[in-house]
Every structure is written in structure tokens, then in C-alpha cells.
Amino acid sequence: MYNLGNERGYSVREVIEVARRVTGRNIPVKEGDRRSGDPAVLVASSRRIRKELGWRPCYGDLETIIGTAWEWYRLHPEGYEN
């Protein structure tokens, strides 16, 4: 099993703000207190897949990651065809 992270963590707020900017849509949120057991920081390391398979992420910045995902979704709103 491999993690496919890019070694850079983003806060939920950062992701929401970039997604709002990229999509041009309001994304409603409901903020609450941190839950017991939630980690303060969680970042996926892709060190193992890089070493074993030579895999590298195509996109490193959050705006491009969300932008490419949004573009795919816009072109395929029903997902993959059966």
C-alpha cells in the first residue's frame, strides 16, 4: 500500500479557500471544535512509492491539484461511463 501525498500539508481552511477561488463557487462550511483524537497535523509521505516505483506527483501546488480535478469533474459530471 502506498500514500500518494506530495509531502506538503494543507489545512482544511486552505483547501476550502482555494476550492472556492478555483471553482468560483461558494462552498458552505460548518466549523466545530476539534474532536478528541484528531491529529494536529497530518501529512502523507510518498517516500516509499518514490523509492520503490519511481513515482512522482504531477502537480505540487494546491491550486493546480484542485483545478485539474475541477476541470475533470466539469467534463465528466456523471463520473466514468459504465
PDB file of N, CA and C in Angstrom:
ATOM      1  N   MET A   1       0.844  -1.169   0.000  1.00  0.00           N
ATOM      2  CA  MET A   1       0.000   0.000   0.000  1.00  0.00           C
ATOM      3  C   MET A   1       0.895   1.239   0.000  1.00  0.00           C
ATOM      4  N   TYR A   2       0.479   2.242  -0.774  1.00  0.00           N
ATOM      5  CA  TYR A   2       1.272   3.456  -0.892  1.00  0.00           C
ATOM      6  C   TYR A   2       0.428   4.693  -0.579  1.00  0.00           C
ATOM      7  N   ASN A   3       1.050   5.694   0.036  1.00  0.00           N
ATOM      8  CA  ASN A   3       0.465   7.023   0.131  1.00  0.00           C
ATOM      9  C   ASN A   3       0.886   7.781  -1.114  1.00  0.00           C
ATOM     10  N   LEU A   4       0.007   8.616  -1.635  1.00  0.00           N
ATOM     11  CA  LEU A   4       0.348   9.408  -2.811  1.00  0.00           C
ATOM     12  C   LEU A   4       0.323  10.891  -2.473  1.00  0.00           C
ATOM     13  N   GLY A   5       0.892  11.240  -1.356  1.00  0.00           N
ATOM     14  CA  GLY A   5       0.969  12.634  -0.947  1.00  0.00           C
ATOM     15  C   GLY A   5       2.083  13.359  -1.663  1.00  0.00           C
ATOM     16  N   ASN A   6       2.122  14.650  -1.459  1.00  0.00           N
ATOM     17  CA  ASN A   6       3.205  15.430  -2.076  1.00  0.00           C
ATOM     18  C   ASN A   6       4.117  16.038  -1.018  1.00  0.00           C
ATOM     19  N   GLU A   7       4.055  15.489   0.191  1.00  0.00           N
ATOM     20  CA  GLU A   7       4.920  15.899   1.292  1.00  0.00           C
ATOM     21  C   GLU A   7       4.582  17.283   1.831  1.00  0.00           C
ATOM     22  N   ARG A   8       3.494  17.876   1.390  1.00  0.00           N
ATOM     23  CA  ARG A   8       3.101  19.222   1.836  1.00  0.00           C
ATOM     24  C   ARG A   8       1.699  19.138   2.400  1.00  0.00           C
ATOM     25  N   GLY A   9       1.527  19.566   3.619  1.00  0.00           N
ATOM     26  CA  GLY A   9       0.211  19.538   4.228  1.00  0.00           C
ATOM     27  C   GLY A   9      -0.544  20.834   4.002  1.00  0.00           C
ATOM     28  N   TYR A  10      -1.839  20.744   3.902  1.00  0.00           N
ATOM     29  CA  TYR A  10      -2.707  21.905   3.765  1.00  0.00           C
ATOM     30  C   TYR A  10      -3.790  21.824   4.826  1.00  0.00           C
ATOM     31  N   SER A  11      -4.156  22.958   5.374  1.00  0.00           N
ATOM     32  CA  SER A  11      -5.248  22.964   6.334  1.00  0.00           C
ATOM     33  C   SER A  11      -6.570  22.840   5.588  1.00  0.00           C
ATOM     34  N   VAL A  12      -7.596  22.426   6.308  1.00  0.00           N
ATOM     35  CA  VAL A  12      -8.925  22.340   5.704  1.00  0.00           C
ATOM     36  C   VAL A  12      -9.342  23.718   5.204  1.00  0.00           C
ATOM     37  N   ARG A  13      -9.045  24.750   5.964  1.00  0.00           N
ATOM     38  CA  ARG A  13      -9.385  26.121   5.533  1.00  0.00           C
ATOM     39  C   ARG A  13      -8.689  26.489   4.236  1.00  0.00           C
ATOM     40  N   GLU A  14      -7.409  26.129   4.112  1.00  0.00           N
ATOM     41  CA  GLU A  14      -6.682  26.413   2.868  1.00  0.00           C
ATOM     42  C   GLU A  14      -7.343  25.719   1.682  1.00  0.00           C
ATOM     43  N   VAL A  15      -7.694  24.459   1.861  1.00  0.00           N
ATOM     44  CA  VAL A  15      -8.316  23.700   0.774  1.00  0.00           C
ATOM     45  C   VAL A  15      -9.644  24.337   0.377  1.00  0.00           C
ATOM     46  N   ILE A  16     -10.455  24.703   1.347  1.00  0.00           N
ATOM     47  CA  ILE A  16     -11.755  25.309   1.053  1.00  0.00           C
ATOM     48  C   ILE A  16     -11.582  26.642   0.327  1.00  0.00           C
ATOM     49  N   GLU A  17     -10.681  27.477   0.789  1.00  0.00           N
ATOM     50  CA  GLU A  17     -10.474  28.782   0.146  1.00  0.00           C
ATOM     51  C   GLU A  17      -9.980  28.634  -1.291  1.00  0.00           C
ATOM     52  N   VAL A  18      -9.041  27.740  -1.515  1.00  0.00           N
ATOM     53  CA  VAL A  18      -8.546  27.522  -2.881  1.00  0.00           C
ATOM     54  C   VAL A  18      -9.655  26.930  -3.746  1.00  0.00           C
ATOM     55  N   ALA A  19     -10.421  26.007  -3.206  1.00  0.00           N
ATOM     56  CA  ALA A  19     -11.523  25.416  -3.975  1.00  0.00           C
ATOM     57  C   ALA A  19     -12.562  26.476  -4.331  1.00  0.00           C
ATOM     58  N   ARG A  20     -12.853  27.380  -3.437  1.00  0.00           N
ATOM     59  CA  ARG A  20     -13.789  28.479  -3.740  1.00  0.00           C
ATOM     60  C   ARG A  20     -13.249  29.336  -4.879  1.00  0.00           C
ATOM     61  N   ARG A  21     -11.966  29.658  -4.788  1.00  0.00           N
ATOM     62  CA  ARG A  21     -11.345  30.516  -5.809  1.00  0.00           C
ATOM     63  C   ARG A  21     -11.315  29.821  -7.173  1.00  0.00           C
ATOM     64  N   VAL A  22     -10.911  28.560  -7.196  1.00  0.00           N
ATOM     65  CA  VAL A  22     -10.775  27.831  -8.450  1.00  0.00           C
ATOM     66  C   VAL A  22     -12.131  27.579  -9.106  1.00  0.00           C
ATOM     67  N   THR A  23     -13.119  27.195  -8.311  1.00  0.00           N
ATOM     68  CA  THR A  23     -14.422  26.840  -8.862  1.00  0.00           C
ATOM     69  C   THR A  23     -15.338  28.038  -9.063  1.00  0.00           C
ATOM     70  N   GLY A  24     -15.037  29.136  -8.367  1.00  0.00           N
ATOM     71  CA  GLY A  24     -15.910  30.303  -8.435  1.00  0.00           C
ATOM     72  C   GLY A  24     -17.232  30.076  -7.722  1.00  0.00           C
ATOM     73  N   ARG A  25     -17.263  29.097  -6.843  1.00  0.00           N
ATOM     74  CA  ARG A  25     -18.493  28.768  -6.122  1.00  0.00           C
ATOM     75  C   ARG A  25     -18.314  28.967  -4.627  1.00  0.00           C
ATOM     76  N   ASN A  26     -19.426  29.296  -3.982  1.00  0.00           N
ATOM     77  CA  ASN A  26     -19.411  29.358  -2.535  1.00  0.00           C
ATOM     78  C   ASN A  26     -19.490  27.938  -2.004  1.00  0.00           C
ATOM     79  N   ILE A  27     -18.623  27.604  -1.112  1.00  0.00           N
ATOM     80  CA  ILE A  27     -18.640  26.276  -0.502  1.00  0.00           C
ATOM     81  C   ILE A  27     -18.985  26.493   0.964  1.00  0.00           C
ATOM     82  N   PRO A  28     -20.200  26.119   1.350  1.00  0.00           N
ATOM     83  CA  PRO A  28     -20.594  26.347   2.738  1.00  0.00           C
ATOM     84  C   PRO A  28     -19.818  25.426   3.679  1.00  0.00           C
ATOM     85  N   VAL A  29     -19.521  25.936   4.838  1.00  0.00           N
ATOM     86  CA  VAL A  29     -18.803  25.138   5.838  1.00  0.00           C
ATOM     87  C   VAL A  29     -19.511  25.260   7.182  1.00  0.00           C
ATOM     88  N   LYS A  30     -19.300  24.270   7.991  1.00  0.00           N
ATOM     89  CA  LYS A  30     -19.790  24.290   9.359  1.00  0.00           C
ATOM     90  C   LYS A  30     -18.592  23.960  10.235  1.00  0.00           C
ATOM     91  N   GLU A  31     -18.119  24.967  10.963  1.00  0.00           N
ATOM     92  CA  GLU A  31     -16.943  24.770  11.798  1.00  0.00           C
ATOM     93  C   GLU A  31     -17.347  24.291  13.179  1.00  0.00           C
ATOM     94  N   GLY A  32     -16.524  23.453  13.740  1.00  0.00           N
ATOM     95  CA  GLY A  32     -16.751  22.947  15.081  1.00  0.00           C
ATOM     96  C   GLY A  32     -15.434  22.788  15.803  1.00  0.00           C
ATOM     97  N   ASP A  33     -15.514  22.377  17.022  1.00  0.00           N
ATOM     98  CA  ASP A  33     -14.314  22.144  17.813  1.00  0.00           C
ATOM     99  C   ASP A  33     -13.589  20.905  17.300  1.00  0.00           C
ATOM    100  N   ARG A  34     -12.302  20.883  17.529  1.00  0.00           N
ATOM    101  CA  ARG A  34     -11.512  19.705  17.190  1.00  0.00           C
ATOM    102  C   ARG A  34     -12.033  18.531  18.011  1.00  0.00           C
ATOM    103  N   ARG A  35     -12.114  17.402  17.369  1.00  0.00           N
ATOM    104  CA  ARG A  35     -12.603  16.203  18.051  1.00  0.00           C
ATOM    105  C   ARG A  35     -11.465  15.529  18.804  1.00  0.00           C
ATOM    106  N   SER A  36     -11.806  14.853  19.843  1.00  0.00           N
ATOM    107  CA  SER A  36     -10.825  14.101  20.620  1.00  0.00           C
ATOM    108  C   SER A  36     -10.143  13.093  19.704  1.00  0.00           C
ATOM    109  N   GLY A  37      -8.825  13.093  19.718  1.00  0.00           N
ATOM    110  CA  GLY A  37      -8.081  12.141  18.889  1.00  0.00           C
ATOM    111  C   GLY A  37      -7.678  12.676  17.532  1.00  0.00           C
ATOM    112  N   ASP A  38      -8.235  13.823  17.100  1.00  0.00           N
ATOM    113  CA  ASP A  38      -7.826  14.404  15.821  1.00  0.00           C
ATOM    114  C   ASP A  38      -6.371  14.844  15.903  1.00  0.00           C
ATOM    115  N   PRO A  39      -5.558  14.490  14.909  1.00  0.00           N
ATOM    116  CA  PRO A  39      -4.158  14.938  14.931  1.00  0.00           C
ATOM    117  C   PRO A  39      -4.072  16.430  14.630  1.00  0.00           C
ATOM    118  N   ALA A  40      -3.080  17.071  15.208  1.00  0.00           N
ATOM    119  CA  ALA A  40      -2.864  18.500  14.944  1.00  0.00           C
ATOM    120  C   ALA A  40      -2.415  18.710  13.512  1.00  0.00           C
ATOM    121  N   VAL A  41      -1.602  17.791  12.993  1.00  0.00           N
ATOM    122  CA  VAL A  41      -1.080  17.864  11.631  1.00  0.00           C
ATOM    123  C   VAL A  41      -1.061  16.453  11.066  1.00  0.00           C
ATOM    124  N   LEU A  42      -1.406  16.334   9.792  1.00  0.00           N
ATOM    125  CA  LEU A  42      -1.384  15.034   9.132  1.00  0.00           C
ATOM    126  C   LEU A  42      -0.934  15.250   7.693  1.00  0.00           C
ATOM    127  N   VAL A  43       0.225  14.717   7.341  1.00  0.00           N
ATOM    128  CA  VAL A  43       0.792  14.899   6.007  1.00  0.00           C
ATOM    129  C   VAL A  43       1.178  13.533   5.459  1.00  0.00           C
ATOM    130  N   ALA A  44       0.731  13.229   4.235  1.00  0.00           N
ATOM    131  CA  ALA A  44       1.071  11.951   3.604  1.00  0.00           C
ATOM    132  C   ALA A  44       2.470  12.022   3.006  1.00  0.00           C
ATOM    133  N   SER A  45       3.256  11.023   3.286  1.00  0.00           N
ATOM    134  CA  SER A  45       4.586  10.907   2.701  1.00  0.00           C
ATOM    135  C   SER A  45       4.528   9.907   1.549  1.00  0.00           C
ATOM    136  N   SER A  46       5.104  10.269   0.439  1.00  0.00           N
ATOM    137  CA  SER A  46       5.149   9.356  -0.710  1.00  0.00           C
ATOM    138  C   SER A  46       6.545   8.762  -0.875  1.00  0.00           C
ATOM    139  N   ARG A  47       7.328   8.803   0.177  1.00  0.00           N
ATOM    140  CA  ARG A  47       8.716   8.330   0.117  1.00  0.00           C
ATOM    141  C   ARG A  47       8.813   6.886  -0.386  1.00  0.00           C
ATOM    142  N   ARG A  48       7.942   6.008   0.111  1.00  0.00           N
ATOM    143  CA  ARG A  48       8.024   4.592  -0.259  1.00  0.00           C
ATOM    144  C   ARG A  48       7.754   4.374  -1.745  1.00  0.00           C
ATOM    145  N   ILE A  49       6.689   4.973  -2.285  1.00  0.00           N
ATOM    146  CA  ILE A  49       6.378   4.766  -3.701  1.00  0.00           C
ATOM    147  C   ILE A  49       7.424   5.438  -4.600  1.00  0.00           C
ATOM    148  N   ARG A  50       7.991   6.536  -4.136  1.00  0.00           N
ATOM    149  CA  ARG A  50       9.069   7.179  -4.897  1.00  0.00           C
ATOM    150  C   ARG A  50      10.268   6.238  -5.005  1.00  0.00           C
ATOM    151  N   LYS A  51      10.617   5.640  -3.860  1.00  0.00           N
ATOM    152  CA  LYS A  51      11.781   4.747  -3.820  1.00  0.00           C
ATOM    153  C   LYS A  51      11.537   3.463  -4.605  1.00  0.00           C
ATOM    154  N   GLU A  52      10.387   2.831  -4.392  1.00  0.00           N
ATOM    155  CA  GLU A  52      10.134   1.521  -4.990  1.00  0.00           C
ATOM    156  C   GLU A  52       9.712   1.573  -6.451  1.00  0.00           C
ATOM    157  N   LEU A  53       8.946   2.594  -6.829  1.00  0.00           N
ATOM    158  CA  LEU A  53       8.412   2.648  -8.194  1.00  0.00           C
ATOM    159  C   LEU A  53       8.858   3.870  -8.994  1.00  0.00           C
ATOM    160  N   GLY A  54       9.552   4.793  -8.344  1.00  0.00           N
ATOM    161  CA  GLY A  54       9.978   5.995  -9.040  1.00  0.00           C
ATOM    162  C   GLY A  54       8.841   6.967  -9.333  1.00  0.00           C
ATOM    163  N   TRP A  55       7.709   6.801  -8.632  1.00  0.00           N
ATOM    164  CA  TRP A  55       6.545   7.671  -8.849  1.00  0.00           C
ATOM    165  C   TRP A  55       6.813   9.068  -8.312  1.00  0.00           C
ATOM    166  N   ARG A  56       6.359  10.058  -9.060  1.00  0.00           N
ATOM    167  CA  ARG A  56       6.442  11.459  -8.628  1.00  0.00           C
ATOM    168  C   ARG A  56       5.096  12.111  -8.909  1.00  0.00           C
ATOM    169  N   PRO A  57       4.636  12.991  -8.008  1.00  0.00           N
ATOM    170  CA  PRO A  57       3.365  13.675  -8.280  1.00  0.00           C
ATOM    171  C   PRO A  57       3.506  14.603  -9.487  1.00  0.00           C
ATOM    172  N   CYS A  58       2.453  14.686 -10.292  1.00  0.00           N
ATOM    173  CA  CYS A  58       2.459  15.576 -11.458  1.00  0.00           C
ATOM    174  C   CYS A  58       2.286  17.026 -11.046  1.00  0.00           C
ATOM    175  N   TYR A  59       1.523  17.248  -9.994  1.00  0.00           N
ATOM    176  CA  TYR A  59       1.199  18.604  -9.562  1.00  0.00           C
ATOM    177  C   TYR A  59       1.543  18.756  -8.087  1.00  0.00           C
ATOM    178  N   GLY A  60       2.178  19.847  -7.754  1.00  0.00           N
ATOM    179  CA  GLY A  60       2.591  20.042  -6.374  1.00  0.00           C
ATOM    180  C   GLY A  60       1.830  21.110  -5.632  1.00  0.00           C
ATOM    181  N   ASP A  61       1.236  22.047  -6.360  1.00  0.00           N
ATOM    182  CA  ASP A  61       0.564  23.137  -5.656  1.00  0.00           C
ATOM    183  C   ASP A  61      -0.940  22.896  -5.611  1.00  0.00           C
ATOM    184  N   LEU A  62      -1.535  23.338  -4.540  1.00  0.00           N
ATOM    185  CA  LEU A  62      -2.942  23.068  -4.274  1.00  0.00           C
ATOM    186  C   LEU A  62      -3.859  23.627  -5.353  1.00  0.00           C
ATOM    187  N   GLU A  63      -3.556  24.801  -5.875  1.00  0.00           N
ATOM    188  CA  GLU A  63      -4.408  25.399  -6.901  1.00  0.00           C
ATOM    189  C   GLU A  63      -4.465  24.523  -8.160  1.00  0.00           C
ATOM    190  N   THR A  64      -3.341  23.994  -8.579  1.00  0.00           N
ATOM    191  CA  THR A  64      -3.315  23.123  -9.757  1.00  0.00           C
ATOM    192  C   THR A  64      -4.001  21.791  -9.466  1.00  0.00           C
ATOM    193  N   ILE A  65      -3.776  21.237  -8.287  1.00  0.00           N
ATOM    194  CA  ILE A  65      -4.412  19.964  -7.925  1.00  0.00           C
ATOM    195  C   ILE A  65      -5.929  20.112  -7.975  1.00  0.00           C
ATOM    196  N   ILE A  66      -6.449  21.135  -7.337  1.00  0.00           N
ATOM    197  CA  ILE A  66      -7.899  21.340  -7.331  1.00  0.00           C
ATOM    198  C   ILE A  66      -8.385  21.727  -8.717  1.00  0.00           C
ATOM    199  N   GLY A  67      -7.624  22.547  -9.421  1.00  0.00           N
ATOM    200  CA  GLY A  67      -8.024  22.975 -10.760  1.00  0.00           C
ATOM    201  C   GLY A  67      -8.153  21.826 -11.739  1.00  0.00           C
ATOM    202  N   THR A  68      -7.217  20.891 -11.718  1.00  0.00           N
ATOM    203  CA  THR A  68      -7.305  19.754 -12.633  1.00  0.00           C
ATOM    204  C   THR A  68      -8.461  18.831 -12.249  1.00  0.00           C
ATOM    205  N   ALA A  69      -8.682  18.655 -10.953  1.00  0.00           N
ATOM    206  CA  ALA A  69      -9.813  17.828 -10.510  1.00  0.00           C
ATOM    207  C   ALA A  69     -11.137  18.479 -10.891  1.00  0.00           C
ATOM    208  N   TRP A  70     -11.243  19.796 -10.739  1.00  0.00           N
ATOM    209  CA  TRP A  70     -12.467  20.525 -11.088  1.00  0.00           C
ATOM    210  C   TRP A  70     -12.726  20.451 -12.596  1.00  0.00           C
ATOM    211  N   GLU A  71     -11.702  20.597 -13.385  1.00  0.00           N
ATOM    212  CA  GLU A  71     -11.861  20.519 -14.838  1.00  0.00           C
ATOM    213  C   GLU A  71     -12.342  19.132 -15.250  1.00  0.00           C
ATOM    214  N   TRP A  72     -11.768  18.076 -14.659  1.00  0.00           N
ATOM    215  CA  TRP A  72     -12.217  16.725 -14.973  1.00  0.00           C
ATOM    216  C   TRP A  72     -13.686  16.572 -14.597  1.00  0.00           C
ATOM    217  N   TYR A  73     -14.056  17.040 -13.417  1.00  0.00           N
ATOM    218  CA  TYR A  73     -15.444  16.914 -12.970  1.00  0.00           C
ATOM    219  C   TYR A  73     -16.390  17.672 -13.905  1.00  0.00           C
ATOM    220  N   ARG A  74     -15.988  18.862 -14.328  1.00  0.00           N
ATOM    221  CA  ARG A  74     -16.841  19.647 -15.231  1.00  0.00           C
ATOM    222  C   ARG A  74     -17.081  18.899 -16.546  1.00  0.00           C
ATOM    223  N   LEU A  75     -16.063  18.180 -17.019  1.00  0.00           N
ATOM    224  CA  LEU A  75     -16.181  17.424 -18.264  1.00  0.00           C
ATOM    225  C   LEU A  75     -16.870  16.075 -18.074  1.00  0.00           C
ATOM    226  N   HIS A  76     -16.918  15.582 -16.851  1.00  0.00           N
ATOM    227  CA  HIS A  76     -17.493  14.269 -16.553  1.00  0.00           C
ATOM    228  C   HIS A  76     -18.387  14.345 -15.308  1.00  0.00           C
ATOM    229  N   PRO A  77     -19.456  15.121 -15.341  1.00  0.00           N
ATOM    230  CA  PRO A  77     -20.269  15.325 -14.133  1.00  0.00           C
ATOM    231  C   PRO A  77     -20.930  14.049 -13.622  1.00  0.00           C
ATOM    232  N   GLU A  78     -21.064  13.056 -14.464  1.00  0.00           N
ATOM    233  CA  GLU A  78     -21.646  11.780 -14.028  1.00  0.00           C
ATOM    234  C   GLU A  78     -20.565  10.751 -13.693  1.00  0.00           C
ATOM    235  N   GLY A  79     -19.303  11.165 -13.707  1.00  0.00           N
ATOM    236  CA  GLY A  79     -18.210  10.247 -13.440  1.00  0.00           C
ATOM    237  C   GLY A  79     -17.855   9.450 -14.679  1.00  0.00           C
ATOM    238  N   TYR A  80     -17.190   8.337 -14.478  1.00  0.00           N
ATOM    239  CA  TYR A  80     -16.825   7.478 -15.605  1.00  0.00           C
ATOM    240  C   TYR A  80     -18.052   6.799 -16.171  1.00  0.00           C
ATOM    241  N   GLU A  81     -18.045   6.580 -17.469  1.00  0.00           N
ATOM    242  CA  GLU A  81     -19.148   5.851 -18.105  1.00  0.00           C
ATOM    243  C   GLU A  81     -19.026   4.378 -17.775  1.00  0.00           C
ATOM    244  N   ASN A  82     -20.153   3.711 -17.679  1.00  0.00           N
ATOM    245  CA  ASN A  82     -20.137   2.265 -17.401  1.00  0.00           C
ATOM    246  C   ASN A  82     -19.824   1.499 -18.661  1.00  0.00           C
TER     247      ASN A  82
END
